[in-house]
Coordinates of C-alpha atoms in Angstrom, one line a residue:
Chain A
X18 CA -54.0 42.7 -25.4
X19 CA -54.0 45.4 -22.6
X20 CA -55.8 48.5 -23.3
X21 CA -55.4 52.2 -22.0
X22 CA -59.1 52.0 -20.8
X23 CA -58.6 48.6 -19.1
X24 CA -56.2 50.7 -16.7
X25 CA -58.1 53.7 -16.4
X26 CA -61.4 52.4 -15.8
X27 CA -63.7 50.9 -15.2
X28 CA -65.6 53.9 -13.4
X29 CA -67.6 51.6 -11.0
X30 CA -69.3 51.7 -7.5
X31 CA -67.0 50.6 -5.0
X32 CA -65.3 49.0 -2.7
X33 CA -63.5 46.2 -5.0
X34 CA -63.2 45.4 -8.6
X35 CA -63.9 41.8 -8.4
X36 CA -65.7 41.7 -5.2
X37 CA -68.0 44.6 -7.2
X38 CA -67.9 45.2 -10.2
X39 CA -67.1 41.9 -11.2
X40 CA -69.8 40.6 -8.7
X41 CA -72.5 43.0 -10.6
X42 CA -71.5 41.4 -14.5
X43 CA -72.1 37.8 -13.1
X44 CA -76.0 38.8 -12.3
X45 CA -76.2 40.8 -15.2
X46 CA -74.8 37.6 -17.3
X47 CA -77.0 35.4 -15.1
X48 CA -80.2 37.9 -15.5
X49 CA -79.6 37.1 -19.2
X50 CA -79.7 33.9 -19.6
X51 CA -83.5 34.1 -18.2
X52 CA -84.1 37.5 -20.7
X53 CA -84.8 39.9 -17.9
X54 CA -85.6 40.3 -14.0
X55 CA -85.5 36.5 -12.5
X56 CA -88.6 36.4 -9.8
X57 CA -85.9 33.7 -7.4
X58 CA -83.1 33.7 -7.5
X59 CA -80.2 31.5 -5.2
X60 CA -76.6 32.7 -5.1
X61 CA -74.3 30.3 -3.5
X62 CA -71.2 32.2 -2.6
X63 CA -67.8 30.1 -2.8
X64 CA -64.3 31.3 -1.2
X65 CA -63.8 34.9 -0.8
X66 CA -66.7 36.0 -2.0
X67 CA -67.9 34.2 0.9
X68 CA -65.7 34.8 3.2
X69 CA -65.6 38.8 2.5
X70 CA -68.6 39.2 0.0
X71 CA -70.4 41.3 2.5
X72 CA -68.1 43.6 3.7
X73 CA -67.5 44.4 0.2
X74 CA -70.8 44.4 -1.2
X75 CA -71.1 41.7 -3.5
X76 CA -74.4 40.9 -1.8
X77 CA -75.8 44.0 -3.0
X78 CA -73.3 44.1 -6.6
X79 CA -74.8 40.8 -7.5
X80 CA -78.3 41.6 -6.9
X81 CA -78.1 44.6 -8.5
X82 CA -76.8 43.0 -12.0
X83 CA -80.0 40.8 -11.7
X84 CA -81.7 44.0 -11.7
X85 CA -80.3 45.2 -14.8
X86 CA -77.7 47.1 -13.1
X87 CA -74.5 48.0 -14.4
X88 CA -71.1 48.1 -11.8
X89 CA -71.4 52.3 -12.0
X90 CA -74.9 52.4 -11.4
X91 CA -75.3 53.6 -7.6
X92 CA -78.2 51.9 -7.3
X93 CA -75.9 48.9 -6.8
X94 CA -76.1 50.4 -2.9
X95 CA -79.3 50.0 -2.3
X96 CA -79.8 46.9 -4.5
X97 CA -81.3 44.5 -2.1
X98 CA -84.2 47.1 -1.3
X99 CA -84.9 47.9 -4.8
X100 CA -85.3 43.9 -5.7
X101 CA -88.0 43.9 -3.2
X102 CA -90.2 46.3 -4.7
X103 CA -89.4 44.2 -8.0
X104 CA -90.3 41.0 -7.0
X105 CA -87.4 39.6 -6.9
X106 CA -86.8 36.8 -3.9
X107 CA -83.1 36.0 -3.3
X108 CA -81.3 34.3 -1.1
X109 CA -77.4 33.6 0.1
X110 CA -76.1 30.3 0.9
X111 CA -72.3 29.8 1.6
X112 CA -70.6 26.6 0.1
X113 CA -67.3 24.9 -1.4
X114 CA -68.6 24.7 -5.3
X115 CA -65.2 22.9 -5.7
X116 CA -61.7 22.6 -4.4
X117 CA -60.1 24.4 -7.9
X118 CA -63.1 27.1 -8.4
X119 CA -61.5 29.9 -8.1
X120 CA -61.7 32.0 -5.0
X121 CA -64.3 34.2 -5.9
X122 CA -66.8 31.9 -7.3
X123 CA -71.0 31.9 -7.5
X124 CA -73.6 29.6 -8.4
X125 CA -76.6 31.5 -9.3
X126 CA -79.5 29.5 -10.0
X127 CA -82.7 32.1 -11.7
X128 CA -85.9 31.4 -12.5
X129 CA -88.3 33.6 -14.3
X130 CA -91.2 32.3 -15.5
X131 CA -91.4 28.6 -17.0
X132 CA -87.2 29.7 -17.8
X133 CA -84.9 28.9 -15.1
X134 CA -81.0 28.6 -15.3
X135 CA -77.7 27.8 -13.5
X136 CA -74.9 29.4 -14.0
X137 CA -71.4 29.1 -12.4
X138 CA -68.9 32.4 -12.4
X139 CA -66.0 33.7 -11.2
X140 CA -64.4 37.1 -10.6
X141 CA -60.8 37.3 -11.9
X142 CA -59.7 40.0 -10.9
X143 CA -59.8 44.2 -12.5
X144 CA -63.4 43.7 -12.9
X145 CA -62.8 40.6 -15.7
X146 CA -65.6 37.7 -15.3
X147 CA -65.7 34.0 -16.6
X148 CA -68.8 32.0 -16.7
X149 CA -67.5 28.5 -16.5
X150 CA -71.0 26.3 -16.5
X151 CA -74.3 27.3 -17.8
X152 CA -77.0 24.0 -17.0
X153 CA -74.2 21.2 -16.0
X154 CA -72.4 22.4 -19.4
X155 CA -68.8 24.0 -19.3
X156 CA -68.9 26.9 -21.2
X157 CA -65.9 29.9 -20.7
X158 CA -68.3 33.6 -21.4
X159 CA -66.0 36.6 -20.7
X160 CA -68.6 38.5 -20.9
X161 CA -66.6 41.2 -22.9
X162 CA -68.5 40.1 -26.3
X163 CA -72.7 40.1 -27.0
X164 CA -73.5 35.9 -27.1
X165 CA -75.7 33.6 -28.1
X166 CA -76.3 30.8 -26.0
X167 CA -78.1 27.7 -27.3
X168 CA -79.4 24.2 -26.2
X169 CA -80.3 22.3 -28.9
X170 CA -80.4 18.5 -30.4
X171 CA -77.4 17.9 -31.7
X172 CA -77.9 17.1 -35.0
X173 CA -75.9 17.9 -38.3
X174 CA -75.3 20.9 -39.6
X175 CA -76.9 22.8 -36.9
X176 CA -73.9 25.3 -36.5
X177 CA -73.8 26.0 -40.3
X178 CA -77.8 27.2 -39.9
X179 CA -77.2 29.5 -37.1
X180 CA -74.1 31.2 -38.8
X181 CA -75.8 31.4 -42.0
X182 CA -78.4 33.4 -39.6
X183 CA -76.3 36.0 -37.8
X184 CA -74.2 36.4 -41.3
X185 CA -77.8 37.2 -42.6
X186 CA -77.8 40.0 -39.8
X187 CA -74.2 41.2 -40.6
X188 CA -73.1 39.8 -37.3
X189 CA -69.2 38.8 -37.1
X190 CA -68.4 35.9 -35.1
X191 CA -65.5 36.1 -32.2
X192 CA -65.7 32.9 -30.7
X193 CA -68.0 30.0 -31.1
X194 CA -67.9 26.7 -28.9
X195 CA -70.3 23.8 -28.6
X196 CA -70.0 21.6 -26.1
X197 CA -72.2 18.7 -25.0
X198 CA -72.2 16.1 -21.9
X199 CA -72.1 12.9 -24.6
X200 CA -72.5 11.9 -28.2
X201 CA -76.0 12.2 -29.8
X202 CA -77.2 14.3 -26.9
X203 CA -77.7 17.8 -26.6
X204 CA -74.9 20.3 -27.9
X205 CA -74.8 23.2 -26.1
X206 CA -73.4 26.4 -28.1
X207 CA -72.1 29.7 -26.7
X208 CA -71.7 31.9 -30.0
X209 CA -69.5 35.5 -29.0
X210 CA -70.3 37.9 -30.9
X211 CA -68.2 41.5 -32.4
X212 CA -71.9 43.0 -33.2
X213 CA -75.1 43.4 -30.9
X214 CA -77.7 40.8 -32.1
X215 CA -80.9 41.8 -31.4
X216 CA -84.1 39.9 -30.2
X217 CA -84.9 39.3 -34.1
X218 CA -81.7 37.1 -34.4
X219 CA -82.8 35.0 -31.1
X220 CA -86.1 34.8 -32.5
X221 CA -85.1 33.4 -35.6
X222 CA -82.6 31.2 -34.4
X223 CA -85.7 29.7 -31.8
X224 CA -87.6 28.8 -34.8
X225 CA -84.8 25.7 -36.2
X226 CA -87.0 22.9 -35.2
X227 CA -83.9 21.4 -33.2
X228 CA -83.0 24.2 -30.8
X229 CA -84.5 24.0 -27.4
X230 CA -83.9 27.2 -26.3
X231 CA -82.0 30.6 -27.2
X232 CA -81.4 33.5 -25.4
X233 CA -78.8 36.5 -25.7
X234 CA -76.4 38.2 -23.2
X235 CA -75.2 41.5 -23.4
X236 CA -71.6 42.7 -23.5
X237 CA -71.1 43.7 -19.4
X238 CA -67.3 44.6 -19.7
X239 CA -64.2 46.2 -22.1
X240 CA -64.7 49.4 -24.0
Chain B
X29 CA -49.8 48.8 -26.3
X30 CA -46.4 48.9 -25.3
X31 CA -44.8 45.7 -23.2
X32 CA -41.8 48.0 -22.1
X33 CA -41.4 51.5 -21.1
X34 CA -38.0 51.3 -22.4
X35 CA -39.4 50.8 -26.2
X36 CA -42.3 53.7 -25.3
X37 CA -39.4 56.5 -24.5
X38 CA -37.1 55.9 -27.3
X39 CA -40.5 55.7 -29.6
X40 CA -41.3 59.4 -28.3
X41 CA -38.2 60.5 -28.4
X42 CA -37.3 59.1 -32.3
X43 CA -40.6 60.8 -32.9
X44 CA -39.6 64.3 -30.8
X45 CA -43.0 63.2 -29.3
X46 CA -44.4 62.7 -25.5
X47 CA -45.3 59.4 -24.1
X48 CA -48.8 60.7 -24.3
X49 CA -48.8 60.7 -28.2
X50 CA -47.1 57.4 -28.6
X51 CA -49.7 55.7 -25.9
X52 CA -53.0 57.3 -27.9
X53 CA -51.1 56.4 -31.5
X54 CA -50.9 52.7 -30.6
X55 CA -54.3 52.7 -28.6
X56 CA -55.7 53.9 -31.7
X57 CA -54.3 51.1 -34.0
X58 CA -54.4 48.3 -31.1
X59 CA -58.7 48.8 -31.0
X60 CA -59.7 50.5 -34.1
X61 CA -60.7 53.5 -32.4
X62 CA -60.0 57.3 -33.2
X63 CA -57.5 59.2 -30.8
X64 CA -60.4 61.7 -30.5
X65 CA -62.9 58.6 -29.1
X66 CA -60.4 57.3 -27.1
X67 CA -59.9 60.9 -25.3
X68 CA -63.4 61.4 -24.7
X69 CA -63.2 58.3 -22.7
X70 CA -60.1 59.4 -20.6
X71 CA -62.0 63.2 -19.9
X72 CA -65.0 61.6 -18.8
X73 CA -62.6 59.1 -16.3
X74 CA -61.5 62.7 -15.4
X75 CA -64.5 63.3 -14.5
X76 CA -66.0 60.7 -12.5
X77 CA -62.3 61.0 -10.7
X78 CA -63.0 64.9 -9.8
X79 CA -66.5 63.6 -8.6
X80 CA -65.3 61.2 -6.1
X81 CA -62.6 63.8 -4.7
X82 CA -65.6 66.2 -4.4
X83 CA -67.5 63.6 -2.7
X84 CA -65.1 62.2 -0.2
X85 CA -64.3 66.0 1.0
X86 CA -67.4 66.8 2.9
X87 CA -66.5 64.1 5.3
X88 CA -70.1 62.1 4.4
X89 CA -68.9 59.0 3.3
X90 CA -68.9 56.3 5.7
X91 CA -67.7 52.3 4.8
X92 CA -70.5 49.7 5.4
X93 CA -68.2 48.4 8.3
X94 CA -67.1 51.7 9.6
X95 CA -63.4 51.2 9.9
X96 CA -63.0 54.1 7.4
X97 CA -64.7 57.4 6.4
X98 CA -64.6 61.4 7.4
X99 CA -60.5 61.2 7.5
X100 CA -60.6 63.3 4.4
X101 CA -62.8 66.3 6.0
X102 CA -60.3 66.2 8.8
X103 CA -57.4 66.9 7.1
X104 CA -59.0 69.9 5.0
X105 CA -59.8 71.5 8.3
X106 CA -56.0 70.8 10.0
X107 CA -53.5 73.7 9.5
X108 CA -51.5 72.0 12.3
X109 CA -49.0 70.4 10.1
X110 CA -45.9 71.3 8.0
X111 CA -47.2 70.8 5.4
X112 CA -50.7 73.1 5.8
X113 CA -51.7 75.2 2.8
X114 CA -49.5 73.7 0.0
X115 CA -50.8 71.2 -3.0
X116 CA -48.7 68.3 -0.8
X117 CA -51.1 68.8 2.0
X118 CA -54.3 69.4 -1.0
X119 CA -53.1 66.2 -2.7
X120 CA -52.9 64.0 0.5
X121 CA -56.7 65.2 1.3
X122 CA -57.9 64.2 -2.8
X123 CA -56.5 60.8 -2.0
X124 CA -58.1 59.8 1.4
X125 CA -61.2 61.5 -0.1
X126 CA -61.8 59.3 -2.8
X127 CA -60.7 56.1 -1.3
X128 CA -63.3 57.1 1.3
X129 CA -66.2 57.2 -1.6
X130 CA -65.0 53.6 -2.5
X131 CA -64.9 52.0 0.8
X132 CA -68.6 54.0 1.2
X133 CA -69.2 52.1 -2.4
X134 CA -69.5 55.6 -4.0
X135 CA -68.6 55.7 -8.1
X136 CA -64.5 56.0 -8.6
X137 CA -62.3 55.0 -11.8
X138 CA -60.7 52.1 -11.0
X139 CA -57.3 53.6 -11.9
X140 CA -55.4 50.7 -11.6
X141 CA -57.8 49.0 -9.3
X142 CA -60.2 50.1 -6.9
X143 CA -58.0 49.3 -4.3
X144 CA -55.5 52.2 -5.5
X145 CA -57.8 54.5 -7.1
X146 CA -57.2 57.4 -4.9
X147 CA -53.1 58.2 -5.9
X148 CA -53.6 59.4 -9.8
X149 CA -56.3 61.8 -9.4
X150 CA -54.8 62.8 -6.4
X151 CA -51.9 63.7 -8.1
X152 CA -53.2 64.9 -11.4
X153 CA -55.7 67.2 -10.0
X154 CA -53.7 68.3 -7.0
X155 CA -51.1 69.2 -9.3
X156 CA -53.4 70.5 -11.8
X157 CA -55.4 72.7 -9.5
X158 CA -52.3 74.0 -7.9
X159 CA -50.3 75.4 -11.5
X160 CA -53.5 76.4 -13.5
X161 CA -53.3 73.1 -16.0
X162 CA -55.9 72.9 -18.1
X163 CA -58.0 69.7 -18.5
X164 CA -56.6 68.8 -21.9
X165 CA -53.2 68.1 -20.6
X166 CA -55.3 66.1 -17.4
X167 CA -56.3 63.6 -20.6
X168 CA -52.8 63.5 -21.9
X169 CA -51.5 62.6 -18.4
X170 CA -54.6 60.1 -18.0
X171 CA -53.3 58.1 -21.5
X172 CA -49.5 58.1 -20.0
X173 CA -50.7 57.0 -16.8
X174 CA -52.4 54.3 -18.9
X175 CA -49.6 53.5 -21.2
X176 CA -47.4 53.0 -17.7
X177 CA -50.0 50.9 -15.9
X178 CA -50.3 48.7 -18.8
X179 CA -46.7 48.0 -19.3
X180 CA -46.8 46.7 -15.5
X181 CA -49.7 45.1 -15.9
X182 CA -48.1 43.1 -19.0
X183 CA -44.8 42.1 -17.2
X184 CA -45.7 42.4 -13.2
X185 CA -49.2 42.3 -12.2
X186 CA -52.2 45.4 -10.9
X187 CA -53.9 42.8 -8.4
X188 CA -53.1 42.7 -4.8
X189 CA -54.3 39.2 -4.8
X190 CA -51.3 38.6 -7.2
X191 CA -48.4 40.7 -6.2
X192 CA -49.6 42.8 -2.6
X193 CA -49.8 46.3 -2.6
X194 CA -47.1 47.0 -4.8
X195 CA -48.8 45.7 -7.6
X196 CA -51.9 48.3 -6.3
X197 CA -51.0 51.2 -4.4
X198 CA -47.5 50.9 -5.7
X199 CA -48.1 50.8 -9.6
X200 CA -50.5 53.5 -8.5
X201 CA -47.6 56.1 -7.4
X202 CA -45.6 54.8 -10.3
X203 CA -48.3 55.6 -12.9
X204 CA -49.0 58.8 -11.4
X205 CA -45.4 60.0 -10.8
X206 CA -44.7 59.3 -14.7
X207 CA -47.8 60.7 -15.6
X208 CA -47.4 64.2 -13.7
X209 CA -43.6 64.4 -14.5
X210 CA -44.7 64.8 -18.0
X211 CA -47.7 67.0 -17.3
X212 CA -45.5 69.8 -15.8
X213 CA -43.2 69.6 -19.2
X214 CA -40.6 66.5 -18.1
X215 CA -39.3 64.2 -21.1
X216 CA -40.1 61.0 -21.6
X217 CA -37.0 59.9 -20.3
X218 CA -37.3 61.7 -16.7
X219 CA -41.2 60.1 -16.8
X220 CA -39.5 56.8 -16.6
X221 CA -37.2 58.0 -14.2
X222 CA -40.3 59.3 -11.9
X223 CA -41.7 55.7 -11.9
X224 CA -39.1 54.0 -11.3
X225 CA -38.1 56.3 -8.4
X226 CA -42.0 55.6 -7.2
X227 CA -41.9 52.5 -7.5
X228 CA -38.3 51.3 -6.0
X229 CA -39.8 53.0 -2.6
X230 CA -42.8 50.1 -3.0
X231 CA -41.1 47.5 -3.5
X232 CA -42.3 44.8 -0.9
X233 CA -45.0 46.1 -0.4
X234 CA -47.6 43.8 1.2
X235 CA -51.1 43.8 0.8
X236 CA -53.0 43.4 4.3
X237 CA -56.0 44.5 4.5
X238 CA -58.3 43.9 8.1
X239 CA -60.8 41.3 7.0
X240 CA -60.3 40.9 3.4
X241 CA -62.0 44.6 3.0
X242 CA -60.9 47.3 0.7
X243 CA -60.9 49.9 3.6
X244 CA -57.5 49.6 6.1
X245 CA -55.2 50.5 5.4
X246 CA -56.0 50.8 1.6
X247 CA -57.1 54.7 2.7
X248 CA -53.8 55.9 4.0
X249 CA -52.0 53.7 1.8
X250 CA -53.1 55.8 -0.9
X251 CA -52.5 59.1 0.6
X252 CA -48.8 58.0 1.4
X253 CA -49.0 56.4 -2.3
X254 CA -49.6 60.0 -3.7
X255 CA -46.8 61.4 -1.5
X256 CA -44.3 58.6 -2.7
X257 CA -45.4 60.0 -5.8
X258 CA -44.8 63.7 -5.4
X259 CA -40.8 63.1 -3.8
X260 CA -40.6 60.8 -7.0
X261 CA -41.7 63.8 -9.5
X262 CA -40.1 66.5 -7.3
X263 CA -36.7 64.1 -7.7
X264 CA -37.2 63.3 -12.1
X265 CA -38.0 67.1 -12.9
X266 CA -34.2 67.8 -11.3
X267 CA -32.9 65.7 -13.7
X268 CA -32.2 62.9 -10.8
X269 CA -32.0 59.2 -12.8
X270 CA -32.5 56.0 -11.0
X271 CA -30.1 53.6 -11.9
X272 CA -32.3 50.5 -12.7
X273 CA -34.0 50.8 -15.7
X274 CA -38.0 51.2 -15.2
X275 CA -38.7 48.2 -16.9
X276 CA -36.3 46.0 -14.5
X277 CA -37.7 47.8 -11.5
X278 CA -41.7 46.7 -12.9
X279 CA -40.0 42.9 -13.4
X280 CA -38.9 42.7 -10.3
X281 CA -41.8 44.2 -9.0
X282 CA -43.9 41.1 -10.4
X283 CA -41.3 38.8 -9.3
X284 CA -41.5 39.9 -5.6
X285 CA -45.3 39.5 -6.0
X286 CA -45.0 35.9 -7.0
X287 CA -42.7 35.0 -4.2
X288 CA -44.9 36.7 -1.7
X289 CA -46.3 34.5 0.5
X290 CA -49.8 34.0 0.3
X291 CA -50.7 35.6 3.7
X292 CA -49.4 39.2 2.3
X293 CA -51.7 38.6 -0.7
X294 CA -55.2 40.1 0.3
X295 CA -56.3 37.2 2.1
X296 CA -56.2 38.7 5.6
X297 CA -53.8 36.1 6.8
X298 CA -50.9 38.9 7.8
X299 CA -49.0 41.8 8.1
X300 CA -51.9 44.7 9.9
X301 CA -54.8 42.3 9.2
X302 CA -53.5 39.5 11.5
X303 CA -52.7 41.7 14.4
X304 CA -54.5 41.2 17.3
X305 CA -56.3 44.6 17.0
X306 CA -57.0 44.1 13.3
X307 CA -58.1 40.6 14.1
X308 CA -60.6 42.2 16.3
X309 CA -61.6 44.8 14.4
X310 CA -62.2 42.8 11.6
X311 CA -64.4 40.2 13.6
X312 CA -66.3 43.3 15.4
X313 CA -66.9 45.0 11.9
X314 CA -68.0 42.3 10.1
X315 CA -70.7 40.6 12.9
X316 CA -71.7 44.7 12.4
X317 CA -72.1 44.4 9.0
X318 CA -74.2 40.9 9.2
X319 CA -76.4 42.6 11.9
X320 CA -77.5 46.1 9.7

C-alpha cells in the first residue's frame, strides 16, 4: 500500500534515492547483523552500483550506514573520513554477484570482533532495500520492520520458543520465515517485527541452548 | 490511498471537501495514524524543502563531478530576461537551487524521487512566497501532491529506471500543478485538470542522464518541470479542461515507460548521455571523480 509519506519523503542526502539512500540502509542493515561499527569491512559493488556508485555516492552512502548513519544524516558526505578515525577498514571491489541480481546489488562482508557476516542487497528503487542472503541463506529483509535474525539447530519446536518470547515482550509478529540449506541442518530464521525488541529480547532468545547466534536490525525505512 | 484520481475528485466533491482532506482522511485510516501526525510529517518535509532552496541559492553547492552547481546563483542575479522580477523567474531559480544541493549530496525531500525533487517546492514556495500563503495550506498542498504522486505511482511508475523522466520530472510537474491549483482555491476537478495538462506536455519523456549521474540534465529538467507546471496551473484556474481524463493520461504515462527502450531508461545508453559531448563529459567527470 502506497503512503502519502512514501511520495513525499524520504528527506535524504542526495544525489539518488537508490544509489543513496538506499545504499546507506544496506550498511546500516549490514552494521546490524554484527551489533555495531564492523572494524573490516568488504563491499563488492554489482551492476550500477558499480558502474555509477561513485559519481553518486554510494561509496560514501554505504560507509556511512556502517557507521550508524542514517540516509539524511550529512555526515553521509564525509563518511569515508569519519570511518577512518573509527577504525573502520573498508574496501571496494567491483564484480558480477550474478546474472539476475538486480542492477544495484552489494555484497558486504563485516567483521567485528569474533562476529563476522555476509550479506547480499539490493537497491529497488525510491529508497526501498531487500536483503536477499544473510551467510549463504536466502532470506528477503525490507528493512521497513525491526528483525530478528537467528541461526540455530534446527530442532523442534524451536519457532514456538522464540514466539512465546517476543509475545512475552508484547512484540507483534509481521513476517516470520526460516529457511535452511538441507534437512536436519541449520534453520536460519528472519523474524519482522511491528514493535522494537530491544537487547533484552536478543538476549533471551541467545540463551535457547539451540540457537547459535541472534542479533537484531533496526527498522532503516517507511514512516 | 486512492488508485485513481478520478475516485479522489468525486470523493471531495460528494463530501463538498478538497483533495487535501480526502488524501489526509484515507492516510489516516490506511496507517493508523492521526491527521494531526501525519501533518507534522508533511511541515517538517516543508521544511527540509525551504532548506535546500535556501542552500542551492548562494551558488555554493558544487556536484562531486562538477557537471552541475552555481546555475541557481546565476539566475538570481540575471534581470536580462522576460521573465526578470516575477514568481516565474523566482520559481525557476528554487528549482535549479535544490537540484543543485542534491547533485552536491546536500539533504532534499525526495518528492517523488531525488531525481525530480526540485519542481514541488519550487512551485509550492514560489507560489506561496509570491501571494502571502501561509504554511498551513503549504501542508495541505504537500498531502495533495502526495495523494497525486501516489495514484501514479500505483498505476504508472516514479522511477526513471522504469518509465524515463516522465515517470520523474514529469509526475513531478503533474503533482505540483494539481497541488498548487488547489492551493490558490481551484476545485478538485480543475486539480485534475492541472495534472493532466502537466503531464500530457511529458509524455515521452526520456530519461538520459550523462554517466548514469543524477546531475544533467536532471537540473534544468526540473526548472523546465516547474514551468510545465506553472502554464498547467495558469491554464486549470481558467477553467481550461483537458480532454483525457487524468487517470488515462497517468496509464498511458506508465505504458510509454514500459515500452521505452531500455537506453532511455537511466542507463546512459541514449538520448544527451550518448552524445559524443556527453560521452565525454561523462568519461572526463568520472576519471575526476576516481582521482579526488
Amino acid at each position: 500500500m502506497v503512503s502519502l509519506l512514501d511520495i513525499i519523503g524520504p528527506v535524504m542526502v542526495g544525489p539518488s534515492s537508490s544509489h543513496t539512500a538506499g545504499a546507506c540502509r544496506l550498511g546500516l542493515l549490514a552494521r546490524g547483523l554484527v551489533g555495531g561499527t564492523p572494524q573490516t569491512a568488504l563491499l563488492e559493488l554489482h551492476g550500477s552500483f558499480a558502474r555509477t556508485g561513485e559519481g553518486h555516492g554510494t561509496d560514501k552512502a554505504l560507509v556511512a550506514g556502517l557507521l550508524g548513519f542514517r540516509p539524511d544524516d550529512e555526515r553521509i558526505r564525509t563518511a569515508l573520513e569519519i570511518a577512518d578515525g573509527e577504525g573502520l577498514q573498508y574496501s571496494f571491489e567491483k564484480t558480477t554477484i550474478s546474472e539476475e541480481s538486480h542492477p544495484n546489488t552489494v555484497r558486504i562482508t563485516v567483521a567485528r570482533g569474533p562476529r563476522r557476516a555476509v550479506m547480499v542487497g539490493s537497491s529497488l528503487g525510491a529508497g526501498r532495500v531487500l536483503v536477499t542472503e544473510i551467510d549463504g541463506y536466502p532470506v528477503d529483509i525490507s528493512g521497513n520492520f525491526y528483525s530478528i535474525v537467528i541461526l540455530a539447530a534446527d530442532v523442534k519446536g524451536s519457532i514456538a520458543r522464540v514466539t512465546h518470547i517476543l509475545s512475552n515482550h508484547d512484540i507483534n509478529i509481521a513476517t516470520l520465515k526460516l529457511t535452511r540449506k538441507q534437512r536436519g541442518g541449520d534453520a536460519f530464521i528472519v523474524i519482522e517485527c511491528d514493535d522494537n525488541p530491544g537487547e533484552d529480547v536478543r538476549d533471551e532468545i541467545r540463551e535457547l541452548a539451540w540457537v547459535r547466534w541472534a542479533m537484531r536490525l533496526d527498522r532503516v525505512s517507511g514512516g | 490511498m486512492y488508485r485513481s484520481l478520478a475516485e479522489a475528485i468525486s470523493d471531495a466533491e460528494a463530501r463538498g471537501a478538497t483533495l487535501t482532506t480526502v488524501a489526509l482522511d484515507l492516510e489516516s485510516q490506511d496507517q493508523g495514524r492521526s491527521v494531526a501526525d501525519i501533518r507534522g510529517s508533511l511541515a517538517r518535509a516543508l521544511n527540509v524543502m525551504r532548506g535546500a532552496v535556501d542552500a542551492g541559492m548562494t551558488g555554493a553547492m558544487r556536484s562531486n563531478s562538477g557537471l552541475v552547481g552555481g546555475d541557481a546563483a546565476k539566475l538570481v542575479n540575471s534581470t536580462a530576461g522576460p521573465l526578470a522580477a516575477t514568481p516565474f523567474h523566482d520559481i525557476l531559480i528554487r528549482a535549479l537551487a535544490v537540484q543543485e544541493v542534491n547533485a552536491a549530496m546536500g539533504v532534499i525531500v525526495a518528492a517523488p524521487t531525488a531525481g525530480g525533487a526540485g519542481v514541488l517546492p519550487a512551485v509550492l514556495t514560489g507560489i506561496a512566497t509570491a501571494r502571502g500563503i501561509p504554511d498551513e495550506k503549504l501542508v495541505d498542498a504537500l498531502a495533495t501532491a502526495g495523494l497525486i504522486g501516489a495514484v501514479i505511482a500505483e498505476r504508472a511508475s516514479l522511477s526513471g529506471a522504469e518509465g524515463g523522466c516522465q515517470a520523474e520530472t514529469g509526475a513531478a510537474a503533474g503533482m505540483a500543478a494539481g497541488a498548487a491549483t488547489e492551493m490558490l482555491g481551484g476545485s478538485p476537478r480543475q486539480a485534475g485538470h492541472a495534472t493532466a495538462l502537466a503531464m500530457q506536455s511529458t509524455l515521452g519523456l526520456i530519461c538520459d542522464p550523462l554517466g548514469g549521474l543524477v546531475e544533467l540534465p536532471c537540473v534544468f529538467r526540473n526548472a523546465t518541470g516547474s514551468a510545465i507546471a506553472l502554464a498547467a496551473i495558469e491554464m486549470a484556474l481558467a477553467g481550461i479542461e483537458f480532454a483525457i481524463p487524468v487517470d488515462e493520461v497517468i496509464d498511458v504515462m506508465g505504458q510509454i515507460g514500459r515500452e521505452m527502450d531500455v537506453r532511455y531508461r537511466e542507463t546512459a545508453g541514449g538520448g544527451l548521455a550518448a552524445t559524443p559531448t556527453g560521452r565525454r563529459l561523462a568519461k572526463e567527470r568520472l576519471y575526476q571523480i576516481k582521482r579526488a
